[in-house]
Coordinates of C-alpha atoms in Angstrom, one line a residue:
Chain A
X1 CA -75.7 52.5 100.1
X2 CA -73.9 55.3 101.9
X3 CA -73.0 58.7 100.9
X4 CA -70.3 61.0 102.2
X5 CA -71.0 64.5 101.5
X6 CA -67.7 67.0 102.1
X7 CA -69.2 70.6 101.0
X8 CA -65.9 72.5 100.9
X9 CA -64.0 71.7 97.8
X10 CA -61.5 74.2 99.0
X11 CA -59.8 76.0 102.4
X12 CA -57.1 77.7 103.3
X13 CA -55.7 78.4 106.9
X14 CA -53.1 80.6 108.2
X15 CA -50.1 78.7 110.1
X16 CA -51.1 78.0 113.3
X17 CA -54.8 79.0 113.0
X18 CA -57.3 76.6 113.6
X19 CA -59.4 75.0 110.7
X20 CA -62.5 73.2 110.5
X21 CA -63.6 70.9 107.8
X22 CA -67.1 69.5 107.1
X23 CA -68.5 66.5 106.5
X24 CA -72.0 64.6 106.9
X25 CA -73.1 61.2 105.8
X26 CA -75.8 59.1 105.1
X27 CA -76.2 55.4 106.3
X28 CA -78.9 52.9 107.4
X29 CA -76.2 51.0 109.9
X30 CA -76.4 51.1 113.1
X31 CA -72.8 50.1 113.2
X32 CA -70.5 51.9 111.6
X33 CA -66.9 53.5 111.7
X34 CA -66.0 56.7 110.5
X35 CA -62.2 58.3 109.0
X36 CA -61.0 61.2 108.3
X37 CA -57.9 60.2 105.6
X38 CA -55.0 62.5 104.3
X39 CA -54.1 62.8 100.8
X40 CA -50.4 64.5 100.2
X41 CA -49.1 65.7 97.0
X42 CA -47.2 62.2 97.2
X43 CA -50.8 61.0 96.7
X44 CA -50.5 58.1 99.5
X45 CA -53.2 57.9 101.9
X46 CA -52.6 58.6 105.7
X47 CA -54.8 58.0 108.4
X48 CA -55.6 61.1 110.3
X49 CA -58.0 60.0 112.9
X50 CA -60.7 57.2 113.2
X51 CA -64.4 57.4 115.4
X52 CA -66.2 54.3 116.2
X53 CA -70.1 55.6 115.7
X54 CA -71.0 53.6 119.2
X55 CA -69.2 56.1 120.5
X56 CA -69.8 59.3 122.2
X57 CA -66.9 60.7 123.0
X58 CA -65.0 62.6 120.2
X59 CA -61.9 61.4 119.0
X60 CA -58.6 63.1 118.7
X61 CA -54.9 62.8 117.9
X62 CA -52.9 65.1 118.7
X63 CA -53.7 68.6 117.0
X64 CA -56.8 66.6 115.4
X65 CA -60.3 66.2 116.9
X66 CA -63.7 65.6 115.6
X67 CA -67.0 66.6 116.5
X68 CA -69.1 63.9 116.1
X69 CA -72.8 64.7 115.9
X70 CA -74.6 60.9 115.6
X71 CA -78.3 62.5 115.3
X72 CA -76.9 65.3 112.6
X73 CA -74.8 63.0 110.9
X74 CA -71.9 65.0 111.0
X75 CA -68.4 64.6 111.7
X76 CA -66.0 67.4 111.1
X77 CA -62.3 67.3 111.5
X78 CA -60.5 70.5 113.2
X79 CA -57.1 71.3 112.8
X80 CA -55.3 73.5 115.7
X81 CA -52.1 75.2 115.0
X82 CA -52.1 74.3 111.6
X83 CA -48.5 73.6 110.1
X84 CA -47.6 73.7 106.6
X85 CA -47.0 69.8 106.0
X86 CA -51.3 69.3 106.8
X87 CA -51.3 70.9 102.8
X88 CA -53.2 68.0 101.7
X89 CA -56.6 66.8 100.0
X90 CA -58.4 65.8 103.3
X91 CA -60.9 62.9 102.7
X92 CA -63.7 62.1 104.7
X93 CA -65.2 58.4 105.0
X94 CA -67.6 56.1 106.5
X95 CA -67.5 52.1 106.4
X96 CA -69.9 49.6 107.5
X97 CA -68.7 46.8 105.2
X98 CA -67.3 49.2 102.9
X99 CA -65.5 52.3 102.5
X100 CA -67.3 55.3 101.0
X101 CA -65.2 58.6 100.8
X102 CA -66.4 62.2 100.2
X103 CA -65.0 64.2 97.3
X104 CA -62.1 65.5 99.4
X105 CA -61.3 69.2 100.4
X106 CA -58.2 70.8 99.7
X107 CA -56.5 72.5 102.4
X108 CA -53.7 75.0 101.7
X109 CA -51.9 76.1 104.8
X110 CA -50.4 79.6 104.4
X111 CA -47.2 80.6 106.0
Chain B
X1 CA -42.8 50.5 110.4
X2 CA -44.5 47.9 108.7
X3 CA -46.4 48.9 104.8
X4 CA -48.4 48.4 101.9
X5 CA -46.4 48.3 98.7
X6 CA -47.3 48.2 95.5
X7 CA -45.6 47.5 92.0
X8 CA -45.3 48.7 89.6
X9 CA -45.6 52.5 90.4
X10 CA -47.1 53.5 86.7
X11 CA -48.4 51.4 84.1
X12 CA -49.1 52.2 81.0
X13 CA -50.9 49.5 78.4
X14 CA -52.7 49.9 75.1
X15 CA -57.0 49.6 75.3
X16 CA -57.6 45.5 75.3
X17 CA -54.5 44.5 76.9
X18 CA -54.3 42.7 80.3
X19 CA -52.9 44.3 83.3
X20 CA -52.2 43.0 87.1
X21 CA -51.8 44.8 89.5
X22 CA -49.6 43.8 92.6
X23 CA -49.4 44.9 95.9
X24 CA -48.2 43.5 99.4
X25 CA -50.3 43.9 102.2
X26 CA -48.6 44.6 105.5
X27 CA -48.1 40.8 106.9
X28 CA -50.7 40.3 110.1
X29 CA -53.3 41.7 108.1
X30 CA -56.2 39.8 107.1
X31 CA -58.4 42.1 104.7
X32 CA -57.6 43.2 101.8
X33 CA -59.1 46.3 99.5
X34 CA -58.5 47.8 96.2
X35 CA -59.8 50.8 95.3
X36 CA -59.4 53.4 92.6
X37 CA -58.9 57.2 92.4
X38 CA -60.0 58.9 88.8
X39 CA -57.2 62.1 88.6
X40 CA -59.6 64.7 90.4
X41 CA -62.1 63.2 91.2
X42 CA -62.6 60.8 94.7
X43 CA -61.2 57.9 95.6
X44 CA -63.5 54.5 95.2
X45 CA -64.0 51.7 96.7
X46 CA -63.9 48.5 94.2
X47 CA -63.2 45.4 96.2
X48 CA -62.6 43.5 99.9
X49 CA -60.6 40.2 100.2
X50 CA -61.3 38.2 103.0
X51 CA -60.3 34.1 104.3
X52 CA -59.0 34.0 100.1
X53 CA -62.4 35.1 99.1
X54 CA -64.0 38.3 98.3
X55 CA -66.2 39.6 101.1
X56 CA -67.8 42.5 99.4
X57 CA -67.3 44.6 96.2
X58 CA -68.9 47.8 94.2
X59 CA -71.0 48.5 91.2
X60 CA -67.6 49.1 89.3
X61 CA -66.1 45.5 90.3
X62 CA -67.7 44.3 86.9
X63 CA -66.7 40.6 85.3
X64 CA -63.6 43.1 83.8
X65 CA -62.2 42.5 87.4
X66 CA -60.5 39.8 89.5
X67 CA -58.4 39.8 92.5
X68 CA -56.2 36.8 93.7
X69 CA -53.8 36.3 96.6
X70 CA -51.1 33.5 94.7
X71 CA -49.2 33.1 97.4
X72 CA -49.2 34.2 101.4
X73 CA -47.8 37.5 100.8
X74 CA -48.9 39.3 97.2
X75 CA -52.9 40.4 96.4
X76 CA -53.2 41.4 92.8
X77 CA -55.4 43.0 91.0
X78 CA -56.6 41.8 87.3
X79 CA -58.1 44.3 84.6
X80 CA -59.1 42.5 81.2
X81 CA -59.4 44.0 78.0
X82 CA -58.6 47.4 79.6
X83 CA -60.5 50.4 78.5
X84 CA -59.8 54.2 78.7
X85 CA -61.9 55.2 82.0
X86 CA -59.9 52.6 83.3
X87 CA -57.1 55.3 83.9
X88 CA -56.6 55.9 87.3
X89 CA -55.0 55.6 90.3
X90 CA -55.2 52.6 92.2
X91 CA -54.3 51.7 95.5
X92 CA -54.0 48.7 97.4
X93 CA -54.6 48.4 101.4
X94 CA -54.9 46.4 103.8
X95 CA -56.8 45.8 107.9
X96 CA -56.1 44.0 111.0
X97 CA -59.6 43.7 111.5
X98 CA -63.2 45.4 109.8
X99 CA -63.3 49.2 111.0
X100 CA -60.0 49.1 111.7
X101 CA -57.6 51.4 110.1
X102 CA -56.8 50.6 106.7
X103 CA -53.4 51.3 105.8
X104 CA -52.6 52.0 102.3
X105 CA -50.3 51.7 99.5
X106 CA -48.7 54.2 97.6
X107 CA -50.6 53.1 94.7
X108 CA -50.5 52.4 91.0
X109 CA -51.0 54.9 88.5
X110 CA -52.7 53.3 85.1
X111 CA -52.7 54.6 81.8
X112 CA -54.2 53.1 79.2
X113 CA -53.9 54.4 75.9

């Protein structure tokens, strides 16, 4: 089985500052896909930004990007010039055949 | 843009009774998840529907559990004799392809009483 580790329950960023949020994983595939997901107080879950684990170049979307460490297992989600609409839950997740998602962090954006 | 929608929004049922879930995948789509969300805690993957067939499911997908697709457009989910850790969100979503992104429904919240 995999496990999706997110050690920051809680964060909180000032508008436009930059944020980084953690996550690491566990799995035996060699294939695999990984997700960061955003969860709004509307509760609906939004794809933020997707990395296929072949490859080595990090993704990014906009003001997302991920560094994407295969060997370390990591892959952390930063934020630039947050805004107040990223307030969300931020899930992380990784899928061979299935989804497993981390426990969520929080992030409050400040004005 | 196309989306996952699920009825009803909130379901509330008394312990033993039946429940189905439906949801609508987005129409191209050809896999099809349910997963569940316990308030505060994370959110959990239960099933994967696949060629009208389930292709994979979790520890928690017990015999309390069925999915079906009746018809070409709705995938429901089935909870028997429902229990009170069934309370929970659940959400429907669904995939052009495996690894692709998954797109979600706005889910169903369950309370069972």
């Amino acid at each position: 089985a995999q496990t999706v580790t997110q050690s920051q329950p809680e964060m909180s960023v000032q508008e436009a500052e930059t944020v980084t949020l953690s996550c690491t994983y566990d799995t035996s595939e060699n294939n695999y896909y990984l997700f960061w997901y955003k969860q709004p107080p509307s509760r609906q879950m939004i794809l933020v930004i997707r990395q296929e684990a072949y490859k080595q170049q990090n993704a990014t979307e906009n003001r997302f990007s991920v560094n994407f460490q295969k060997a370390a297992k990591s892959f952390s989600l930063k934020i630039s010039d947050s805004q107040l609409g990223d307030t969300a839950m931020y899930f992380c997740a990784s899928m061979s055949y299935q989804f497993y998602f981390g426990t969520g962090t929080s992030l409050t954006v400040i004005p | 843009e196309p989306e996952v929608t699920q009825t009803p929004s909130h379901q509330v049922t008394q312990m033993g009774q039946e429940v189905i879930l439906r949801c609508v995948p987005i129409s191209n789509h050809l896999y099809f998840y349910w997963y569940r969300q316990i308030l505060g805690q994370k959110v959990e993957f239960l099933v994967s529907f696949y060629n009208n067939e389930i292709s994979e499911k979790s520890e928690i997908f017990d015999d309390q559990f069925s999915v079906e697709r009746p018809d070409g457009s709705n995938f429901t989910l089935k909870i028997r004799s429902t229990k009170l850790e069934d309370s929970a969100m659940y959400f429907c979503a669904s995939s052009w392809e495996v690894g692709y992104e998954q797109y979600f429904g706005p889910g169903t919240r369950l309370t069972v009483t």
